[in-house]
XYZ file of C-alpha atoms in Angstrom:
516
model
C -18.765 -103.337 39.233
C -15.409 -103.159 40.930
C -15.132 -100.742 43.815
C -12.112 -98.395 43.612
C -10.176 -97.683 46.775
C -8.348 -94.395 47.474
C -4.593 -94.630 47.601
C -2.989 -92.712 50.469
C -0.998 -89.533 49.602
C 2.789 -89.712 50.047
C 4.215 -88.264 53.208
C 4.904 -84.540 52.942
C 2.249 -83.874 50.289
C -0.893 -81.893 50.902
C -1.837 -78.226 51.330
C 0.562 -77.412 54.198
C 4.110 -78.670 54.595
C 6.490 -76.080 56.109
C 9.632 -78.128 55.495
C 8.790 -78.691 51.858
C 7.865 -75.037 51.349
C 11.150 -73.914 52.936
C 13.075 -76.205 50.628
C 11.195 -74.924 47.612
C 11.916 -71.304 48.561
C 15.585 -72.095 49.182
C 15.815 -73.828 45.823
C 14.309 -70.827 44.078
C 16.558 -68.349 45.888
C 19.694 -70.402 45.220
C 19.156 -71.229 41.556
C 16.844 -68.747 39.828
C 18.869 -66.503 37.446
C 16.533 -63.556 38.035
C 17.044 -61.279 41.033
C 14.505 -62.037 43.799
C 14.274 -60.034 47.012
C 12.057 -59.366 50.027
C 11.965 -56.095 51.944
C 10.387 -54.970 55.210
C 8.242 -51.877 55.684
C 11.365 -49.713 55.802
C 12.538 -51.079 52.413
C 15.345 -53.008 54.115
C 16.333 -56.353 52.621
C 15.158 -59.374 54.658
C 15.805 -62.189 52.138
C 17.541 -62.282 48.744
C 18.309 -64.704 45.962
C 21.929 -65.592 45.255
C 21.696 -63.914 41.833
C 20.521 -60.712 43.524
C 23.387 -60.748 46.016
C 25.879 -61.452 43.228
C 24.651 -58.397 41.284
C 25.857 -56.280 44.254
C 29.207 -58.062 44.392
C 28.207 -59.893 47.614
C 28.963 -63.624 48.001
C 26.576 -64.466 50.869
C 22.962 -63.275 50.457
C 22.757 -62.999 54.245
C 25.177 -60.062 54.080
C 22.436 -58.031 52.388
C 19.977 -58.347 55.270
C 19.238 -54.973 56.862
C 20.738 -53.009 53.982
C 18.820 -50.858 51.482
C 19.213 -49.727 47.921
C 20.931 -46.592 49.233
C 23.899 -48.787 50.254
C 24.528 -49.807 46.629
C 22.890 -47.517 44.096
C 23.098 -43.810 43.427
C 20.682 -41.493 45.201
C 18.751 -41.121 41.945
C 17.816 -44.795 41.590
C 17.639 -45.674 45.287
C 15.292 -42.756 45.986
C 12.912 -43.730 43.165
C 12.861 -47.385 44.269
C 12.085 -46.352 47.861
C 9.159 -44.157 46.756
C 7.734 -46.983 44.594
C 7.897 -49.515 47.460
C 6.364 -47.158 50.015
C 3.487 -46.479 47.645
C 2.927 -50.225 47.270
C 2.873 -50.579 51.066
C 0.371 -47.718 51.386
C -1.958 -48.744 48.545
C -1.433 -52.486 48.172
C -1.189 -51.955 44.380
C 1.686 -53.785 42.678
C 3.989 -52.521 39.940
C 4.162 -55.113 37.200
C 6.737 -55.308 34.407
C 8.162 -51.815 34.847
C 11.567 -50.859 33.410
C 14.015 -49.455 35.939
C 17.175 -47.554 35.105
C 19.766 -48.477 37.716
C 22.475 -45.833 38.192
C 25.536 -46.896 40.171
C 27.986 -44.752 42.168
C 30.771 -45.447 39.635
C 28.629 -44.032 36.828
C 27.532 -47.341 35.341
C 23.977 -47.642 34.111
C 22.044 -50.916 33.963
C 18.446 -51.700 33.179
C 16.026 -54.258 34.659
C 12.451 -55.332 34.021
C 10.880 -55.457 37.504
C 7.680 -56.608 39.156
C 7.092 -55.451 42.755
C 4.318 -56.782 44.961
C 3.024 -56.109 48.503
C 4.395 -58.615 51.116
C 1.705 -59.753 53.567
C 1.840 -61.663 56.880
C -0.389 -64.545 57.908
C -3.128 -62.069 58.797
C -3.051 -60.453 55.343
C -1.452 -57.272 56.618
C 1.117 -55.590 54.390
C 4.472 -55.763 56.132
C 6.788 -54.958 53.218
C 7.390 -55.702 49.551
C 8.960 -58.367 47.406
C 10.066 -58.242 43.837
C 11.714 -60.015 40.965
C 13.789 -58.307 38.284
C 15.524 -59.447 35.118
C 18.543 -57.726 33.592
C 17.632 -56.192 30.221
C 20.723 -53.959 29.852
C 21.817 -55.574 26.573
C 18.298 -55.248 25.188
C 18.032 -51.588 26.231
C 21.473 -50.775 24.821
C 20.420 -52.377 21.545
C 17.194 -50.384 21.604
C 19.068 -47.153 22.412
C 21.620 -47.850 19.680
C 18.778 -48.511 17.262
C 17.081 -45.313 18.392
C 20.280 -43.323 17.905
C 20.745 -44.775 14.438
C 17.132 -44.010 13.633
C 17.599 -40.418 14.821
C 20.772 -40.107 12.738
C 18.913 -41.440 9.708
C 16.078 -38.968 10.293
C 18.568 -36.098 10.639
C 20.348 -37.210 7.468
C 17.203 -37.614 5.397
C 15.571 -34.421 6.693
C 18.481 -32.009 6.297
C 21.040 -33.160 3.719
C 20.701 -31.209 0.445
C 21.655 -34.234 -1.671
C 18.984 -36.668 -2.855
C 18.962 -39.970 -0.913
C 16.583 -42.789 -1.739
C 15.964 -46.463 -0.986
C 14.228 -48.833 -3.407
C 12.941 -52.403 -3.204
C 13.729 -55.216 -5.622
C 11.206 -53.811 -8.125
C 12.834 -50.344 -8.027
C 9.923 -48.890 -6.055
C 10.715 -46.134 -3.563
C 10.540 -47.235 0.098
C 12.284 -44.301 1.829
C 13.457 -40.889 0.625
C 15.237 -37.800 1.857
C 13.239 -34.605 2.063
C 15.352 -32.995 -0.673
C 14.653 -35.949 -2.978
C 10.930 -35.723 -2.309
C 10.976 -31.978 -2.949
C 12.736 -32.448 -6.301
C 9.616 -34.272 -7.535
C 7.297 -31.514 -6.315
C 5.902 -33.754 -3.562
C 5.309 -32.415 -0.033
C 4.792 -35.599 1.989
C 7.573 -38.255 1.766
C 4.930 -40.962 2.222
C 3.404 -39.973 -1.116
C 6.554 -41.187 -2.869
C 6.510 -44.687 -1.335
C 5.574 -47.359 -3.854
C 6.196 -45.145 -6.875
C 9.009 -45.532 -9.432
C 11.030 -43.281 -11.722
C 8.481 -43.993 -14.447
C 5.957 -41.923 -12.458
C 8.131 -38.809 -12.775
C 10.749 -39.021 -15.520
C 10.565 -39.701 -19.221
C 10.763 -43.336 -20.312
C 14.284 -42.673 -21.584
C 15.746 -41.820 -18.184
C 13.453 -44.033 -16.085
C 14.248 -47.063 -18.268
C 18.007 -46.536 -17.975
C 17.757 -46.080 -14.187
C 15.676 -49.269 -13.878
C 18.230 -51.267 -15.895
C 21.085 -49.945 -13.762
C 19.323 -50.849 -10.510
C 18.307 -54.327 -11.650
C 21.914 -55.005 -12.685
C 23.065 -53.938 -9.196
C 20.526 -56.318 -7.620
C 21.702 -59.201 -9.841
C 25.436 -58.647 -9.469
C 25.809 -56.805 -6.164
C 28.198 -54.393 -7.911
C 27.651 -50.670 -7.209
C 27.709 -47.762 -9.643
C 29.863 -44.979 -8.219
C 29.988 -41.345 -9.333
C 28.100 -41.789 -12.596
C 26.584 -38.810 -14.397
C 22.897 -39.167 -15.196
C 21.005 -37.070 -17.711
C 17.476 -36.672 -16.320
C 14.834 -35.974 -18.940
C 11.437 -34.896 -17.670
C 8.053 -35.234 -19.358
C 7.862 -31.457 -19.899
C 11.117 -31.560 -21.864
C 13.365 -30.206 -19.130
C 16.818 -31.717 -18.793
C 18.760 -31.874 -15.525
C 21.988 -33.632 -14.596
C 22.909 -35.567 -11.463
C 26.086 -37.169 -10.151
C 24.883 -40.449 -8.615
C 26.185 -43.373 -6.609
C 23.973 -46.466 -6.401
C 24.602 -49.370 -4.035
C 22.976 -52.745 -3.285
C 20.561 -52.664 -0.316
C 21.004 -55.734 1.918
C 18.899 -57.172 4.743
C 20.195 -58.481 8.079
C 21.148 -61.789 6.413
C 23.255 -60.040 3.791
C 20.803 -60.744 0.986
C 20.310 -58.044 -1.660
C 16.722 -56.830 -1.364
C 16.917 -53.598 -3.366
C 19.102 -50.568 -3.956
C 19.873 -47.239 -2.375
C 21.512 -44.195 -3.834
C 22.649 -40.644 -3.326
C 22.702 -38.065 -6.083
C 23.730 -34.434 -6.339
C 22.348 -31.951 -8.830
C 25.147 -30.860 -11.188
C 22.965 -29.128 -13.762
C 24.674 -25.771 -13.250
C 28.090 -27.429 -13.430
C 27.169 -29.048 -16.750
C 25.889 -25.693 -18.028
C 29.196 -24.086 -17.051
C 31.091 -26.884 -18.801
C 29.038 -26.299 -21.919
C 29.605 -22.532 -21.675
C 33.335 -23.151 -21.249
C 33.341 -25.473 -24.249
C 31.553 -22.873 -26.347
C 33.906 -20.165 -25.073
C 36.925 -22.305 -25.932
C 35.557 -22.816 -29.423
C 34.917 -19.082 -29.732
C 38.438 -18.299 -28.539
C 39.833 -20.767 -31.020
C 37.906 -19.050 -33.810
C 39.062 -15.680 -32.484
C 42.680 -16.814 -32.460
C 42.335 -18.111 -35.984
C 40.827 -14.808 -37.088
C 43.593 -12.922 -35.285
C 46.247 -14.993 -36.991
C 44.558 -14.407 -40.339
C 44.460 -10.680 -39.592
C 48.118 -10.731 -38.588
C 48.990 -12.545 -41.796
C 47.155 -9.918 -43.818
C 48.834 -7.169 -41.788
C 52.207 -8.750 -42.371
C 51.741 -8.633 -46.131
C 49.450 -5.665 -46.740
C 51.009 -3.300 -44.207
C 54.632 -4.285 -44.013
C 55.203 -4.119 -47.769
C 53.975 -0.491 -48.121
C 55.996 0.484 -45.038
C 59.151 -0.973 -46.523
C 58.424 0.947 -49.696
C 57.970 4.189 -47.753
C 61.196 3.683 -45.795
C 63.082 2.683 -48.917
C 61.929 5.649 -51.018
C 62.584 8.105 -48.206
C 66.121 6.803 -47.777
C 66.536 6.996 -51.588
C 65.418 10.631 -51.555
C 67.969 11.439 -48.864
C 70.816 9.807 -50.805
C 69.838 11.240 -54.222
C 68.772 14.737 -53.217
C 70.737 15.366 -50.044
C 72.503 18.358 -51.628
C 69.146 20.006 -52.325
C 67.679 19.370 -48.845
C 68.115 21.859 -46.088
C 68.407 20.894 -42.428
C 64.637 20.973 -41.854
C 64.005 18.784 -44.900
C 66.475 16.164 -43.720
C 64.911 16.162 -40.236
C 61.389 15.839 -41.669
C 62.429 12.820 -43.731
C 64.225 11.324 -40.707
C 61.034 11.693 -38.661
C 59.048 9.979 -41.420
C 61.537 7.087 -41.600
C 61.464 6.720 -37.814
C 57.662 6.639 -37.881
C 57.667 3.927 -40.534
C 60.146 1.885 -38.538
C 58.027 2.263 -35.395
C 55.009 1.050 -37.319
C 57.073 -1.907 -38.542
C 57.945 -2.816 -34.921
C 54.276 -2.470 -33.937
C 53.224 -4.852 -36.707
C 55.933 -7.346 -35.721
C 54.740 -7.263 -32.103
C 51.095 -7.691 -33.076
C 52.060 -10.624 -35.252
C 53.999 -12.199 -32.376
C 51.104 -11.638 -29.953
C 48.607 -13.267 -32.315
C 50.800 -16.350 -32.691
C 51.014 -17.066 -28.959
C 47.803 -19.100 -28.778
C 46.520 -21.900 -26.620
C 46.631 -24.044 -29.739
C 50.107 -24.301 -31.093
C 53.216 -26.351 -31.493
C 53.426 -29.287 -29.088
C 55.822 -28.756 -26.192
C 59.147 -30.563 -26.186
C 62.206 -30.760 -23.973
C 64.292 -27.647 -24.611
C 67.627 -26.497 -23.192
C 67.120 -22.925 -22.031
C 70.915 -22.425 -21.999
C 70.914 -22.528 -25.807
C 67.638 -20.611 -26.076
C 68.995 -17.815 -23.860
C 72.168 -17.732 -25.980
C 70.169 -17.124 -29.156
C 68.119 -14.407 -27.440
C 71.337 -12.620 -26.395
C 72.706 -12.970 -29.931
C 69.591 -11.192 -31.261
C 70.170 -8.444 -28.685
C 73.922 -8.163 -29.372
C 73.770 -4.761 -31.029
C 71.676 -3.269 -28.196
C 73.908 -4.907 -25.575
C 77.083 -3.613 -27.195
C 75.731 -0.088 -27.694
C 74.760 0.139 -24.024
C 77.967 -1.535 -22.812
C 75.688 -3.823 -20.810
C 76.775 -6.704 -18.587
C 74.487 -9.739 -18.884
C 75.293 -12.466 -16.359
C 73.424 -15.753 -16.198
C 73.623 -18.936 -14.189
C 73.509 -22.425 -15.667
C 70.118 -22.777 -17.276
C 67.915 -25.891 -16.904
C 65.873 -27.973 -19.326
C 62.145 -27.216 -19.476
C 59.104 -28.369 -21.402
C 57.957 -25.712 -23.828
C 57.857 -24.048 -27.235
C 61.443 -23.124 -28.140
C 60.657 -20.078 -30.313
C 58.271 -18.578 -27.772
C 60.676 -19.058 -24.835
C 63.421 -17.370 -26.861
C 61.151 -14.352 -27.476
C 60.262 -14.345 -23.758
C 63.920 -13.967 -22.727
C 64.506 -11.414 -25.466
C 61.608 -9.185 -24.395
C 62.434 -9.199 -20.687
C 66.173 -8.654 -21.143
C 65.389 -5.979 -23.748
C 63.315 -4.112 -21.158
C 66.312 -4.107 -18.819
C 68.438 -2.573 -21.559
C 65.852 0.037 -22.459
C 64.500 1.321 -19.151
C 67.603 2.925 -17.575
C 68.797 6.345 -16.597
C 70.888 8.214 -19.200
C 74.566 7.316 -18.793
C 73.896 4.240 -16.606
C 75.445 0.928 -17.683
C 72.807 -1.831 -17.678
C 73.597 -4.726 -15.359
C 71.293 -7.715 -15.955
C 71.316 -11.009 -14.074
C 69.406 -14.096 -15.252
C 68.767 -16.872 -12.687
C 66.817 -20.121 -12.412
C 65.739 -21.982 -9.271
C 63.961 -25.346 -9.036
C 60.759 -25.409 -6.982
C 58.655 -28.576 -6.918
C 57.884 -29.540 -10.524
C 58.703 -26.170 -12.079
C 61.536 -23.726 -12.575
C 61.336 -20.135 -11.337
C 63.311 -17.816 -13.615
C 64.338 -14.322 -12.584
C 65.597 -11.464 -14.780
C 66.945 -8.663 -12.615
C 68.084 -5.258 -13.886
C 69.483 -2.092 -12.296
C 67.275 0.275 -14.280
C 64.799 2.936 -13.269
C 62.393 0.492 -11.616
C 58.611 0.420 -11.635
C 56.162 2.082 -9.287
C 54.164 -0.725 -7.537
C 50.903 0.981 -8.534
C 51.538 -0.193 -12.111
C 52.067 -3.873 -11.220
C 48.485 -4.908 -11.967
C 48.341 -3.428 -15.433
C 51.783 -3.576 -17.026
C 51.123 -7.022 -18.524
C 48.073 -5.785 -20.408
C 48.212 -5.198 -24.139
C 49.170 -1.625 -25.139
C 50.235 -0.821 -21.551
C 53.584 0.966 -21.524
C 55.881 0.854 -18.491
C 56.429 4.607 -18.718
C 54.895 7.397 -20.710
C 58.006 9.482 -21.249
C 59.187 9.562 -24.828
C 62.676 8.228 -24.098
C 61.088 5.006 -22.904
C 58.602 4.613 -25.735
C 57.520 1.209 -26.972
C 54.563 -0.566 -28.489
C 53.163 -1.670 -25.125
C 52.804 -5.241 -26.394
C 56.061 -6.839 -25.226
C 54.993 -7.685 -21.666
C 51.554 -8.785 -22.896
C 53.342 -11.272 -25.171
C 55.431 -12.454 -22.186
C 52.328 -13.011 -20.049
C 50.505 -14.855 -22.810
C 53.548 -17.047 -23.476
C 54.016 -17.991 -19.810
C 50.314 -18.737 -19.322
C 50.256 -20.899 -22.422
C 53.001 -22.954 -20.744
C 50.923 -23.286 -17.575
C 53.081 -20.842 -15.630
C 52.728 -17.414 -14.073
C 54.646 -14.143 -14.323
C 55.054 -11.257 -11.897
C 57.369 -8.363 -11.098
C 59.025 -7.096 -7.926
C 60.383 -3.560 -7.956
C 60.475 -0.121 -6.436
C 60.830 3.025 -8.456
C 64.494 3.960 -8.871
C 65.923 0.604 -7.682
C 65.629 -1.654 -10.711
C 63.137 -4.456 -11.319
C 63.081 -8.251 -11.241
C 60.674 -10.108 -13.498
C 59.885 -13.668 -12.390
C 58.179 -16.379 -14.411
C 57.698 -20.133 -14.040
C 57.964 -22.941 -16.579
C 57.321 -26.678 -16.176
C 60.485 -28.637 -15.399
C 61.868 -31.045 -17.966
C 63.344 -34.484 -17.264
C 66.360 -34.784 -15.001
C 69.599 -35.397 -16.969
C 69.778 -39.027 -15.808
C 66.221 -39.669 -17.012
C 66.464 -38.105 -20.458
C 66.245 -40.372 -23.486
C 69.505 -41.197 -25.189
C 70.206 -39.079 -28.297
């Protein structure tokens, strides 16, 4: 058996070697990236690592000796650090792995993970503290940012009235807004996790939603602003406007879907009501036109007969009629003629419908000319002056625009003081994509209290007999303008004349019109 001999230890090895230990400490203090420091019983620095000195903007660690945290940090952080170190000195209990918020005089905030220990002398007496800290500012900022985002998500999901939901690759719910949870009659959002649309909706709607979401997962293409008809097992039907997007993980891989939907059930009901109302109005207009057609034939023909026979009586028996008889017949003829005008106006009103002849480009210069030709007798009898500017081209129904000019100019001829000569001015001014027409007269004017009602059917401008009319003319004007997408209004004061304004959609500019 061979006897083993002990080999001598190299010089400098062993339990105690002050030179080696000093070199080891210097190496640590010079190279360690963490901040290492030693403090005396008054929390003054006695030794520091280069990384620690650098964090204070100091090149030589020796320049820190004798200083305290109060020389670098704000009172808030320096005061807390001092209290911690004094407690360690008193109790001998370390602080391990604590997070410290470092506030600096310039307002900066940094974070470190710190361990602080009691510093003892060769007799074991506590003579200060030492510590090591690692900068975790980036980590804390990431955590704070994540916390802020999480708080924002909570606020969004807890308060927004729209329905927000997140689903996995199998279209199972993983997160839901409170409004979405409530729409299913569920109180706790956790009760919805893991469930699908098939647990709540009919197979018809749930199946369509599943297909949509699986297509999004396969293609990555969203569905934006789609309208979904939601059918429930109890037969109820609701509507939602939905946007569905692919849900991606941190690697950008599609792992599910998320969506936001808004209940539009009431909107759809209103649309349906409007559709039904439009259909009813169309039927009403058709019935009105049929009535007007009947009135035109069944009423106008007897009236013409009455007027004709009365005039025949006057011519044939005028020698036998006294003054009263001739006046009575004249009153009867006038009444028949008034009824004829009333029927004509009703017929015109019934024909101004939302369904009618398609609009075309019309020259209002020519249309106005025809309207004035129809009014020639009334213009000549009154000795009226009708002045008009150059008229533009508009999009509209030629016959209805002609009647519009005729009615409004006719009002200016009619509503005047006895002996006054009517002075009527017709203008047109371009504004954006429409023309604003004005028909101004110098007549008796209109009290502003009548402005809101004069465009109603059977509303007369005045009640005095000399200004009598059917009360339908302005109603026809309003209906005509509205059919063209315009508006009509009046500006006037009693005794100063009136100006009627109306708008019509502009036609093409001359340079852009098609060649004839």
